PDB file of C-alpha atoms in Angstrom:
ATOM      1  CA  UNK A  11       0.003  -0.021   0.001  1.00  0.00           C
ATOM      2  CA  UNK A  12       1.418   3.400  -1.046  1.00  0.00           C
ATOM      3  CA  UNK A  13      -0.012   6.745  -0.009  1.00  0.00           C
ATOM      4  CA  UNK A  14       1.234   9.687  -1.960  1.00  0.00           C
ATOM      5  CA  UNK A  15       0.320  13.346  -2.009  1.00  0.00           C
ATOM      6  CA  UNK A  16      -0.306  14.525  -5.675  1.00  0.00           C
ATOM      7  CA  UNK A  17       1.405  17.756  -5.011  1.00  0.00           C
ATOM      8  CA  UNK A  18       4.827  15.974  -4.872  1.00  0.00           C
ATOM      9  CA  UNK A  19       4.983  15.671  -8.657  1.00  0.00           C
ATOM     10  CA  UNK A  20       4.660  11.846  -8.484  1.00  0.00           C
ATOM     11  CA  UNK A  21       3.428  10.110 -11.498  1.00  0.00           C
ATOM     12  CA  UNK A  22       1.851   6.791 -12.043  1.00  0.00           C
ATOM     13  CA  UNK A  23       1.375   4.529 -15.031  1.00  0.00           C
ATOM     14  CA  UNK A  24      -1.370   2.168 -16.128  1.00  0.00           C
ATOM     15  CA  UNK A  25      -3.714   2.665 -13.376  1.00  0.00           C
ATOM     16  CA  UNK A  26      -7.505   1.684 -12.789  1.00  0.00           C
ATOM     17  CA  UNK A  27      -8.725   4.669 -10.805  1.00  0.00           C
ATOM     18  CA  UNK A  28     -11.720   5.176  -8.510  1.00  0.00           C
ATOM     19  CA  UNK A  29     -12.831   8.597  -7.706  1.00  0.00           C
ATOM     20  CA  UNK A  30     -14.572  10.058  -4.666  1.00  0.00           C
ATOM     21  CA  UNK A  31     -14.334  11.358  -1.127  1.00  0.00           C
ATOM     22  CA  UNK A  32     -14.746   7.763   0.345  1.00  0.00           C
ATOM     23  CA  UNK A  33     -15.787   9.037   3.764  1.00  0.00           C
ATOM     24  CA  UNK A  34     -16.899   5.822   5.582  1.00  0.00           C
ATOM     25  CA  UNK A  35     -15.772   3.505   2.795  1.00  0.00           C
ATOM     26  CA  UNK A  36     -19.337   2.138   2.618  1.00  0.00           C
ATOM     27  CA  UNK A  37     -20.534  -0.899   0.468  1.00  0.00           C
ATOM     28  CA  UNK A  38     -20.912   1.516  -2.543  1.00  0.00           C
ATOM     29  CA  UNK A  39     -17.289   2.635  -2.303  1.00  0.00           C
ATOM     30  CA  UNK A  40     -16.362  -1.079  -1.981  1.00  0.00           C
ATOM     31  CA  UNK A  41     -18.239  -1.832  -4.994  1.00  0.00           C
ATOM     32  CA  UNK A  42     -16.217   0.751  -7.083  1.00  0.00           C
ATOM     33  CA  UNK A  43     -13.018  -0.818  -5.889  1.00  0.00           C
ATOM     34  CA  UNK A  44     -14.020  -4.287  -6.573  1.00  0.00           C
ATOM     35  CA  UNK A  45     -14.889  -3.391 -10.094  1.00  0.00           C
ATOM     36  CA  UNK A  46     -11.587  -1.424 -10.485  1.00  0.00           C
ATOM     37  CA  UNK A  47      -9.744  -4.494  -9.330  1.00  0.00           C
ATOM     38  CA  UNK A  48     -11.534  -6.725 -11.940  1.00  0.00           C
ATOM     39  CA  UNK A  49     -10.420  -4.280 -14.622  1.00  0.00           C
ATOM     40  CA  UNK A  50      -6.889  -4.043 -13.291  1.00  0.00           C
ATOM     41  CA  UNK A  51      -6.533  -7.869 -13.269  1.00  0.00           C
ATOM     42  CA  UNK A  52      -7.853  -8.200 -16.871  1.00  0.00           C
ATOM     43  CA  UNK A  53      -5.535  -5.513 -18.157  1.00  0.00           C
ATOM     44  CA  UNK A  54      -2.386  -5.653 -16.059  1.00  0.00           C
ATOM     45  CA  UNK A  55      -3.108  -2.411 -14.192  1.00  0.00           C
ATOM     46  CA  UNK A  56      -2.705  -1.148 -10.737  1.00  0.00           C
ATOM     47  CA  UNK A  57      -5.514   0.131  -8.654  1.00  0.00           C
ATOM     48  CA  UNK A  58      -5.610   3.597  -7.342  1.00  0.00           C
ATOM     49  CA  UNK A  59      -8.065   5.783  -5.327  1.00  0.00           C
ATOM     50  CA  UNK A  60      -7.841   9.506  -5.855  1.00  0.00           C
ATOM     51  CA  UNK A  61      -9.513  11.667  -3.136  1.00  0.00           C
ATOM     52  CA  UNK A  62      -9.300  15.268  -1.993  1.00  0.00           C
ATOM     53  CA  UNK A  63      -7.453  16.425   1.207  1.00  0.00           C
ATOM     54  CA  UNK A  64      -8.952  18.041   3.155  1.00  0.00           C
ATOM     55  CA  UNK A  65     -12.417  16.846   2.500  1.00  0.00           C
ATOM     56  CA  UNK A  66     -14.175  19.590   0.590  1.00  0.00           C
ATOM     57  CA  UNK A  67     -16.982  19.909   2.949  1.00  0.00           C
ATOM     58  CA  UNK A  68     -14.404  21.093   5.578  1.00  0.00           C
ATOM     59  CA  UNK A  69     -13.842  24.075   3.484  1.00  0.00           C
ATOM     60  CA  UNK A  70     -17.047  24.656   1.701  1.00  0.00           C
ATOM     61  CA  UNK A  71     -19.290  24.274   4.827  1.00  0.00           C
ATOM     62  CA  UNK A  72     -19.495  26.583   7.780  1.00  0.00           C
ATOM     63  CA  UNK A  73     -20.323  23.635  10.138  1.00  0.00           C
ATOM     64  CA  UNK A  74     -18.024  21.816  12.399  1.00  0.00           C
ATOM     65  CA  UNK A  75     -17.455  19.064   9.721  1.00  0.00           C
ATOM     66  CA  UNK A  76     -16.052  15.799  11.073  1.00  0.00           C
ATOM     67  CA  UNK A  77     -14.855  12.761   9.315  1.00  0.00           C
ATOM     68  CA  UNK A  78     -16.229   9.342   9.767  1.00  0.00           C
ATOM     69  CA  UNK A  79     -12.695   7.963   9.190  1.00  0.00           C
ATOM     70  CA  UNK A  80      -9.495   9.855   9.390  1.00  0.00           C
ATOM     71  CA  UNK A  81      -6.929   9.501   6.531  1.00  0.00           C
ATOM     72  CA  UNK A  82      -4.971   6.991   8.540  1.00  0.00           C
ATOM     73  CA  UNK A  83      -8.109   4.924   9.055  1.00  0.00           C
ATOM     74  CA  UNK A  84      -9.094   5.135   5.396  1.00  0.00           C
ATOM     75  CA  UNK A  85      -5.723   4.204   4.112  1.00  0.00           C
ATOM     76  CA  UNK A  86      -5.584   1.210   6.493  1.00  0.00           C
ATOM     77  CA  UNK A  87      -9.128   0.089   5.430  1.00  0.00           C
ATOM     78  CA  UNK A  88      -8.230   0.489   1.802  1.00  0.00           C
ATOM     79  CA  UNK A  89      -5.012  -1.658   2.228  1.00  0.00           C
ATOM     80  CA  UNK A  90      -7.156  -4.298   3.849  1.00  0.00           C
ATOM     81  CA  UNK A  91      -9.460  -4.214   0.724  1.00  0.00           C
ATOM     82  CA  UNK A  92      -6.475  -4.635  -1.578  1.00  0.00           C
ATOM     83  CA  UNK A  93      -6.064  -1.075  -2.905  1.00  0.00           C
ATOM     84  CA  UNK A  94      -2.456  -0.528  -4.152  1.00  0.00           C
ATOM     85  CA  UNK A  95      -2.454   3.273  -4.146  1.00  0.00           C
ATOM     86  CA  UNK A  96      -4.229   5.822  -2.036  1.00  0.00           C
ATOM     87  CA  UNK A  97      -3.571   9.193  -3.525  1.00  0.00           C
ATOM     88  CA  UNK A  98      -4.440  12.509  -1.804  1.00  0.00           C
ATOM     89  CA  UNK A  99      -5.151  15.499  -4.099  1.00  0.00           C
ATOM     90  CA  UNK A 100      -4.844  18.815  -2.092  1.00  0.00           C
ATOM     91  CA  UNK A 101      -8.126  20.704  -2.078  1.00  0.00           C
ATOM     92  CA  UNK A 102      -6.651  24.227  -2.586  1.00  0.00           C
ATOM     93  CA  UNK A 103      -8.315  27.227  -4.040  1.00  0.00           C
ATOM     94  CA  UNK A 104      -6.459  26.631  -7.396  1.00  0.00           C
ATOM     95  CA  UNK A 105      -7.469  22.871  -7.534  1.00  0.00           C
ATOM     96  CA  UNK A 106     -11.106  23.311  -6.705  1.00  0.00           C
ATOM     97  CA  UNK A 107     -11.307  25.843  -9.576  1.00  0.00           C
ATOM     98  CA  UNK A 108      -9.768  23.492 -12.138  1.00  0.00           C
ATOM     99  CA  UNK A 109     -11.871  23.108 -15.319  1.00  0.00           C
ATOM    100  CA  UNK A 110     -13.228  19.604 -15.662  1.00  0.00           C
ATOM    101  CA  UNK A 111     -11.290  19.157 -18.907  1.00  0.00           C
ATOM    102  CA  UNK A 112      -8.042  20.098 -17.243  1.00  0.00           C
ATOM    103  CA  UNK A 113      -8.694  17.707 -14.539  1.00  0.00           C
ATOM    104  CA  UNK A 114      -9.048  14.881 -16.925  1.00  0.00           C
ATOM    105  CA  UNK A 115      -5.977  15.748 -19.070  1.00  0.00           C
ATOM    106  CA  UNK A 116      -3.646  16.890 -16.374  1.00  0.00           C
ATOM    107  CA  UNK A 117      -4.487  14.713 -13.431  1.00  0.00           C
ATOM    108  CA  UNK A 118      -6.159  11.539 -14.573  1.00  0.00           C
ATOM    109  CA  UNK A 119      -4.292  11.013 -17.865  1.00  0.00           C
ATOM    110  CA  UNK A 120      -0.839  12.551 -17.372  1.00  0.00           C
ATOM    111  CA  UNK A 121      -0.345  12.259 -13.587  1.00  0.00           C
ATOM    112  CA  UNK A 122      -2.163   9.025 -12.844  1.00  0.00           C
ATOM    113  CA  UNK A 123      -1.751   7.303 -16.208  1.00  0.00           C
ATOM    114  CA  UNK A 124      -5.311   6.168 -15.986  1.00  0.00           C
ATOM    115  CA  UNK A 125      -6.384   3.385 -18.322  1.00  0.00           C
ATOM    116  CA  UNK A 126      -9.636   2.857 -16.562  1.00  0.00           C
ATOM    117  CA  UNK A 127     -11.842   4.945 -14.372  1.00  0.00           C
ATOM    118  CA  UNK A 128     -14.686   3.740 -12.207  1.00  0.00           C
ATOM    119  CA  UNK A 129     -17.050   6.330 -10.513  1.00  0.00           C
ATOM    120  CA  UNK A 130     -20.421   6.479  -8.894  1.00  0.00           C
ATOM    121  CA  UNK A 131     -23.311   8.060 -10.938  1.00  0.00           C
ATOM    122  CA  UNK A 132     -23.461  11.066  -8.712  1.00  0.00           C
ATOM    123  CA  UNK A 133     -19.723  12.010  -8.902  1.00  0.00           C
ATOM    124  CA  UNK A 134     -19.019  15.674  -9.626  1.00  0.00           C
ATOM    125  CA  UNK A 135     -15.685  17.571  -9.961  1.00  0.00           C
ATOM    126  CA  UNK A 136     -14.041  20.611 -11.437  1.00  0.00           C
ATOM    127  CA  UNK A 137     -14.845  24.405 -10.995  1.00  0.00           C
ATOM    128  CA  UNK A 138     -18.457  24.837  -9.664  1.00  0.00           C
ATOM    129  CA  UNK A 139     -18.839  20.936  -9.824  1.00  0.00           C
ATOM    130  CA  UNK A 140     -19.403  21.265 -13.578  1.00  0.00           C
ATOM    131  CA  UNK A 141     -17.932  17.888 -14.475  1.00  0.00           C
ATOM    132  CA  UNK A 142     -19.961  14.761 -13.925  1.00  0.00           C
ATOM    133  CA  UNK A 143     -20.018  11.137 -14.790  1.00  0.00           C
ATOM    134  CA  UNK A 144     -21.384  11.719 -18.205  1.00  0.00           C
ATOM    135  CA  UNK A 145     -18.715  14.121 -18.969  1.00  0.00           C
ATOM    136  CA  UNK A 146     -16.004  11.563 -17.894  1.00  0.00           C
ATOM    137  CA  UNK A 147     -17.465   8.994 -20.071  1.00  0.00           C
ATOM    138  CA  UNK A 148     -17.684  11.066 -23.110  1.00  0.00           C
ATOM    139  CA  UNK A 149     -14.217  12.605 -22.860  1.00  0.00           C
ATOM    140  CA  UNK A 150     -12.188   9.893 -21.321  1.00  0.00           C
ATOM    141  CA  UNK A 151     -13.459   7.113 -23.564  1.00  0.00           C
ATOM    142  CA  UNK A 152     -12.574   9.396 -26.652  1.00  0.00           C
ATOM    143  CA  UNK A 153      -9.028   9.506 -25.303  1.00  0.00           C
ATOM    144  CA  UNK A 154      -8.947   5.629 -25.009  1.00  0.00           C
ATOM    145  CA  UNK A 155      -9.605   5.436 -21.139  1.00  0.00           C
ATOM    146  CA  UNK A 156     -12.349   2.854 -20.189  1.00  0.00           C
ATOM    147  CA  UNK A 157     -14.961   4.391 -17.937  1.00  0.00           C
ATOM    148  CA  UNK A 158     -17.548   2.612 -15.957  1.00  0.00           C
ATOM    149  CA  UNK A 159     -20.226   4.424 -14.081  1.00  0.00           C
ATOM    150  CA  UNK A 160     -21.921   2.546 -11.352  1.00  0.00           C
ATOM    151  CA  UNK A 161     -25.362   3.209  -9.879  1.00  0.00           C
ATOM    152  CA  UNK A 162     -25.630   3.882  -6.188  1.00  0.00           C
ATOM    153  CA  UNK A 163     -26.303   0.818  -4.013  1.00  0.00           C
ATOM    154  CA  UNK A 164     -29.467   0.736  -1.954  1.00  0.00           C
ATOM    155  CA  UNK A 165     -30.228  -0.604   1.477  1.00  0.00           C
ATOM    156  CA  UNK A 166     -33.766  -0.703   2.980  1.00  0.00           C
ATOM    157  CA  UNK A 167     -34.969   1.059  -0.270  1.00  0.00           C
ATOM    158  CA  UNK A 168     -32.518   4.070   0.170  1.00  0.00           C
ATOM    159  CA  UNK A 169     -29.289   4.996  -1.426  1.00  0.00           C
ATOM    160  CA  UNK A 170     -26.204   3.944   0.525  1.00  0.00           C
ATOM    161  CA  UNK A 171     -24.339   7.198   1.279  1.00  0.00           C
ATOM    162  CA  UNK A 172     -21.817   8.909   3.532  1.00  0.00           C
ATOM    163  CA  UNK A 173     -24.671  11.048   4.716  1.00  0.00           C
ATOM    164  CA  UNK A 174     -26.553   7.939   5.906  1.00  0.00           C
ATOM    165  CA  UNK A 175     -23.460   6.719   7.639  1.00  0.00           C
ATOM    166  CA  UNK A 176     -22.957   9.987   9.339  1.00  0.00           C
ATOM    167  CA  UNK A 177     -26.475   9.947  10.692  1.00  0.00           C
ATOM    168  CA  UNK A 178     -26.131   6.381  11.974  1.00  0.00           C
ATOM    169  CA  UNK A 179     -23.033   7.348  13.790  1.00  0.00           C
ATOM    170  CA  UNK A 180     -24.520  10.433  15.485  1.00  0.00           C
ATOM    171  CA  UNK A 181     -27.541   8.469  16.379  1.00  0.00           C
ATOM    172  CA  UNK A 182     -25.478   5.569  17.788  1.00  0.00           C
ATOM    173  CA  UNK A 183     -27.115   3.216  15.368  1.00  0.00           C
ATOM    174  CA  UNK A 184     -24.230   0.738  15.263  1.00  0.00           C
ATOM    175  CA  UNK A 185     -26.346  -1.959  13.497  1.00  0.00           C
ATOM    176  CA  UNK A 186     -27.319   0.413  10.664  1.00  0.00           C
ATOM    177  CA  UNK A 187     -23.589   1.468  10.373  1.00  0.00           C
ATOM    178  CA  UNK A 188     -22.552  -2.194   9.984  1.00  0.00           C
ATOM    179  CA  UNK A 189     -25.282  -3.006   7.519  1.00  0.00           C
ATOM    180  CA  UNK A 190     -23.987  -0.114   5.177  1.00  0.00           C
ATOM    181  CA  UNK A 191     -20.376  -0.761   5.472  1.00  0.00           C
ATOM    182  CA  UNK A 192     -20.071  -4.530   6.398  1.00  0.00           C
ATOM    183  CA  UNK A 193     -17.850  -3.737   9.431  1.00  0.00           C
ATOM    184  CA  UNK A 194     -18.113  -2.217  12.992  1.00  0.00           C
ATOM    185  CA  UNK A 195     -17.622   1.411  13.633  1.00  0.00           C
ATOM    186  CA  UNK A 196     -14.076   1.883  14.926  1.00  0.00           C
ATOM    187  CA  UNK A 197     -11.456   4.373  16.158  1.00  0.00           C
ATOM    188  CA  UNK A 198      -7.678   4.130  15.633  1.00  0.00           C
ATOM    189  CA  UNK A 199      -5.301   5.529  18.179  1.00  0.00           C
ATOM    190  CA  UNK A 200      -2.360   5.087  20.531  1.00  0.00           C
ATOM    191  CA  UNK A 201      -2.621   4.308  24.034  1.00  0.00           C
ATOM    192  CA  UNK A 202      -1.842   7.244  26.359  1.00  0.00           C
ATOM    193  CA  UNK A 203      -1.254   7.477  30.055  1.00  0.00           C
ATOM    194  CA  UNK A 204      -4.369   8.151  32.172  1.00  0.00           C
ATOM    195  CA  UNK A 205      -4.833   8.540  35.775  1.00  0.00           C
ATOM    196  CA  UNK A 206      -4.681   4.807  36.354  1.00  0.00           C
ATOM    197  CA  UNK A 207      -7.883   5.120  38.541  1.00  0.00           C
ATOM    198  CA  UNK A 208      -9.389   1.949  36.879  1.00  0.00           C
ATOM    199  CA  UNK A 209      -6.290  -0.027  38.151  1.00  0.00           C
ATOM    200  CA  UNK A 210      -6.868   1.098  41.641  1.00  0.00           C
ATOM    201  CA  UNK A 211     -10.501  -0.303  41.697  1.00  0.00           C
ATOM    202  CA  UNK A 212      -9.616  -3.691  39.821  1.00  0.00           C
ATOM    203  CA  UNK A 213     -10.639  -2.530  36.338  1.00  0.00           C
ATOM    204  CA  UNK A 214      -7.471  -1.318  34.450  1.00  0.00           C
ATOM    205  CA  UNK A 215      -8.203   0.575  31.147  1.00  0.00           C
ATOM    206  CA  UNK A 216      -6.378   1.619  28.050  1.00  0.00           C
ATOM    207  CA  UNK A 217      -6.973   5.149  27.030  1.00  0.00           C
ATOM    208  CA  UNK A 218      -7.321   6.615  23.658  1.00  0.00           C
ATOM    209  CA  UNK A 219      -7.532  10.324  22.782  1.00  0.00           C
ATOM    210  CA  UNK A 220      -9.649  10.399  19.613  1.00  0.00           C
ATOM    211  CA  UNK A 221      -8.526  12.782  16.756  1.00  0.00           C
ATOM    212  CA  UNK A 222     -10.360  16.139  17.001  1.00  0.00           C
ATOM    213  CA  UNK A 223     -11.719  15.663  13.345  1.00  0.00           C
ATOM    214  CA  UNK A 224     -13.143  12.237  14.131  1.00  0.00           C
ATOM    215  CA  UNK A 225     -17.019  11.852  14.178  1.00  0.00           C
ATOM    216  CA  UNK A 226     -18.092   9.855  17.071  1.00  0.00           C
ATOM    217  CA  UNK A 227     -21.170   8.134  18.505  1.00  0.00           C
ATOM    218  CA  UNK A 228     -22.950   9.546  21.537  1.00  0.00           C
ATOM    219  CA  UNK A 229     -21.094   9.494  24.917  1.00  0.00           C
ATOM    220  CA  UNK A 230     -21.587   6.414  26.896  1.00  0.00           C
ATOM    221  CA  UNK A 231     -20.593   2.799  27.736  1.00  0.00           C
ATOM    222  CA  UNK A 232     -20.226   0.381  24.838  1.00  0.00           C
ATOM    223  CA  UNK A 233     -19.621  -3.287  24.376  1.00  0.00           C
ATOM    224  CA  UNK A 234     -16.415  -3.306  22.163  1.00  0.00           C
ATOM    225  CA  UNK A 235     -13.573  -5.121  20.605  1.00  0.00           C
ATOM    226  CA  UNK A 236      -9.959  -4.144  20.624  1.00  0.00           C
ATOM    227  CA  UNK A 237      -7.607  -5.181  18.000  1.00  0.00           C
ATOM    228  CA  UNK A 238      -3.940  -5.263  18.955  1.00  0.00           C
ATOM    229  CA  UNK A 239      -1.196  -6.843  17.248  1.00  0.00           C
ATOM    230  CA  UNK A 240      -3.653  -8.694  14.904  1.00  0.00           C
ATOM    231  CA  UNK A 241      -5.402 -10.247  17.932  1.00  0.00           C
ATOM    232  CA  UNK A 242      -9.000  -9.414  18.913  1.00  0.00           C
ATOM    233  CA  UNK A 243     -10.147  -8.962  22.446  1.00  0.00           C
ATOM    234  CA  UNK A 244     -13.479  -7.999  23.958  1.00  0.00           C
ATOM    235  CA  UNK A 245     -13.779  -4.947  26.115  1.00  0.00           C
ATOM    236  CA  UNK A 246     -16.147  -2.527  27.814  1.00  0.00           C
ATOM    237  CA  UNK A 247     -15.330   1.046  26.619  1.00  0.00           C
ATOM    238  CA  UNK A 248     -16.482   4.472  27.827  1.00  0.00           C
ATOM    239  CA  UNK A 249     -16.672   7.208  25.337  1.00  0.00           C
ATOM    240  CA  UNK A 250     -16.763  10.677  26.842  1.00  0.00           C
ATOM    241  CA  UNK A 251     -15.408  12.631  29.811  1.00  0.00           C
ATOM    242  CA  UNK A 252     -16.163  10.290  32.862  1.00  0.00           C
ATOM    243  CA  UNK A 253     -18.175  13.002  34.732  1.00  0.00           C
ATOM    244  CA  UNK A 254     -17.185  11.493  38.074  1.00  0.00           C
ATOM    245  CA  UNK A 255     -13.620  12.527  37.492  1.00  0.00           C
ATOM    246  CA  UNK A 256     -12.769  16.124  37.428  1.00  0.00           C
ATOM    247  CA  UNK A 257     -10.929  17.743  34.514  1.00  0.00           C
ATOM    248  CA  UNK A 258     -10.745  14.510  32.556  1.00  0.00           C
ATOM    249  CA  UNK A 259     -10.136  15.014  28.855  1.00  0.00           C
ATOM    250  CA  UNK A 260     -12.539  13.640  26.167  1.00  0.00           C
ATOM    251  CA  UNK A 261     -11.367  10.011  25.575  1.00  0.00           C
ATOM    252  CA  UNK A 262     -12.142   6.366  25.042  1.00  0.00           C
ATOM    253  CA  UNK A 263     -11.353   4.127  28.115  1.00  0.00           C
ATOM    254  CA  UNK A 264     -11.500   0.440  27.285  1.00  0.00           C
ATOM    255  CA  UNK A 265     -11.421  -2.167  29.946  1.00  0.00           C
ATOM    256  CA  UNK A 266     -10.253  -5.260  28.057  1.00  0.00           C
ATOM    257  CA  UNK A 267     -11.656  -8.433  29.378  1.00  0.00           C
ATOM    258  CA  UNK A 268      -9.214 -11.113  30.648  1.00  0.00           C
ATOM    259  CA  UNK A 269      -6.239  -9.038  29.652  1.00  0.00           C
ATOM    260  CA  UNK A 270      -3.182  -7.941  31.674  1.00  0.00           C
ATOM    261  CA  UNK A 271      -0.683  -6.552  29.137  1.00  0.00           C
ATOM    262  CA  UNK A 272       0.863  -3.133  29.659  1.00  0.00           C
ATOM    263  CA  UNK A 273       0.608  -1.468  26.071  1.00  0.00           C
ATOM    264  CA  UNK A 274       1.204   2.253  26.624  1.00  0.00           C
ATOM    265  CA  UNK A 275       2.225   3.854  23.204  1.00  0.00           C
ATOM    266  CA  UNK A 276       0.845   0.939  21.255  1.00  0.00           C
ATOM    267  CA  UNK A 277      -1.590   1.536  18.261  1.00  0.00           C
ATOM    268  CA  UNK A 278      -5.060   0.086  18.906  1.00  0.00           C
ATOM    269  CA  UNK A 279      -8.264  -0.213  16.914  1.00  0.00           C
ATOM    270  CA  UNK A 280     -11.438   0.038  19.163  1.00  0.00           C
ATOM    271  CA  UNK A 281     -14.580  -1.384  17.567  1.00  0.00           C
ATOM    272  CA  UNK A 282     -17.977  -0.369  18.907  1.00  0.00           C
ATOM    273  CA  UNK A 283     -20.480  -3.328  18.948  1.00  0.00           C
ATOM    274  CA  UNK A 284     -23.334  -2.353  21.183  1.00  0.00           C
ATOM    275  CA  UNK A 285     -24.566   0.658  23.406  1.00  0.00           C
ATOM    276  CA  UNK A 286     -24.957  -0.379  27.040  1.00  0.00           C
ATOM    277  CA  UNK A 287     -25.695   2.928  28.934  1.00  0.00           C
ATOM    278  CA  UNK A 288     -25.124   6.596  29.071  1.00  0.00           C
ATOM    279  CA  UNK A 289     -22.412   8.237  31.225  1.00  0.00           C
ATOM    280  CA  UNK A 290     -23.329   8.571  34.909  1.00  0.00           C
ATOM    281  CA  UNK A 291     -21.971  10.750  37.691  1.00  0.00           C
ATOM    282  CA  UNK A 292     -21.082   8.600  40.693  1.00  0.00           C
ATOM    283  CA  UNK A 293     -21.130   9.580  44.280  1.00  0.00           C
ATOM    284  CA  UNK A 294     -18.182   7.414  45.082  1.00  0.00           C
ATOM    285  CA  UNK A 295     -15.534   5.093  43.885  1.00  0.00           C
ATOM    286  CA  UNK A 296     -17.438   2.022  45.382  1.00  0.00           C
ATOM    287  CA  UNK A 297     -20.505   3.147  43.344  1.00  0.00           C
ATOM    288  CA  UNK A 298     -18.373   3.461  40.185  1.00  0.00           C
ATOM    289  CA  UNK A 299     -16.827  -0.129  40.874  1.00  0.00           C
ATOM    290  CA  UNK A 300     -20.214  -1.725  41.255  1.00  0.00           C
ATOM    291  CA  UNK A 301     -21.461  -0.131  37.964  1.00  0.00           C
ATOM    292  CA  UNK A 302     -18.333  -1.318  36.182  1.00  0.00           C
ATOM    293  CA  UNK A 303     -18.905  -4.835  37.541  1.00  0.00           C
ATOM    294  CA  UNK A 304     -22.495  -4.617  36.170  1.00  0.00           C
ATOM    295  CA  UNK A 305     -21.312  -3.366  32.808  1.00  0.00           C
ATOM    296  CA  UNK A 306     -18.750  -6.252  32.444  1.00  0.00           C
ATOM    297  CA  UNK A 307     -21.441  -8.700  33.400  1.00  0.00           C
ATOM    298  CA  UNK A 308     -23.855  -7.158  30.783  1.00  0.00           C
ATOM    299  CA  UNK A 309     -21.170  -7.283  28.105  1.00  0.00           C
ATOM    300  CA  UNK A 310     -20.275 -10.869  28.791  1.00  0.00           C
ATOM    301  CA  UNK A 311     -24.052 -11.701  28.566  1.00  0.00           C
ATOM    302  CA  UNK A 312     -24.246  -9.929  25.188  1.00  0.00           C
ATOM    303  CA  UNK A 313     -21.158 -11.675  23.750  1.00  0.00           C
ATOM    304  CA  UNK A 314     -22.813 -14.994  24.598  1.00  0.00           C
TER     305      UNK A 314
END
């Protein structure tokens, strides 16, 4: 897996390219990649995904736009799916005003060496989003580049989209998220030092500080999985500020079941499986300990 920034004057040859923002890498995005892999295998090409950095919505929207997956998480997911090149195209004022024809000629053909392009039917690009899938099909095929335009996948009668994924995350609808992506919602991060309060009451935790740009489900306690060094462990994770503890930063605290390793500084993937309860302010450490015991029991019952 190679990740490059298109501003570095890097060029590629003989690629099958998928285009999009790929926030969430849902089943529709996966279909684009699967088709690109088929075309690549048939013609001796390399697969590549071209996406903007930062996400256009971060610059075009006045809202506090957050990503379903960070770039590191997207790159890791794409690698798992078999993508060979994950290419970031800087979303600068100059690039966002590039004419559609210039984007095709300078970026797709000259820089990426595209021999095949696969896009969704709603893909737009170029100045004022003037370019679309029909434009790609007409202009690229005239230049000898094979183009395939795929219709949007549907689930429960509605288009699968990043917007639907975003709504599912914010609502804490983990089942919906998994149906639209084929995987559990997760956060990638490194274990940081906490106050070790959990260890003093018999429930040690690993602590992750989520990236600021990361979209997260509602605060609360979740049944979860922790992936570390290609091994999967079950856990009970608290997402939020732990209101019983003063001045605690926003974090994910995971108590990994039947686990005793010290893994400070290690990279983990925490997967959210099911919501157990909201965050609660406790009157004493003993009350907190009793609740965690109940949470662990509930998690073990869920996992059965």
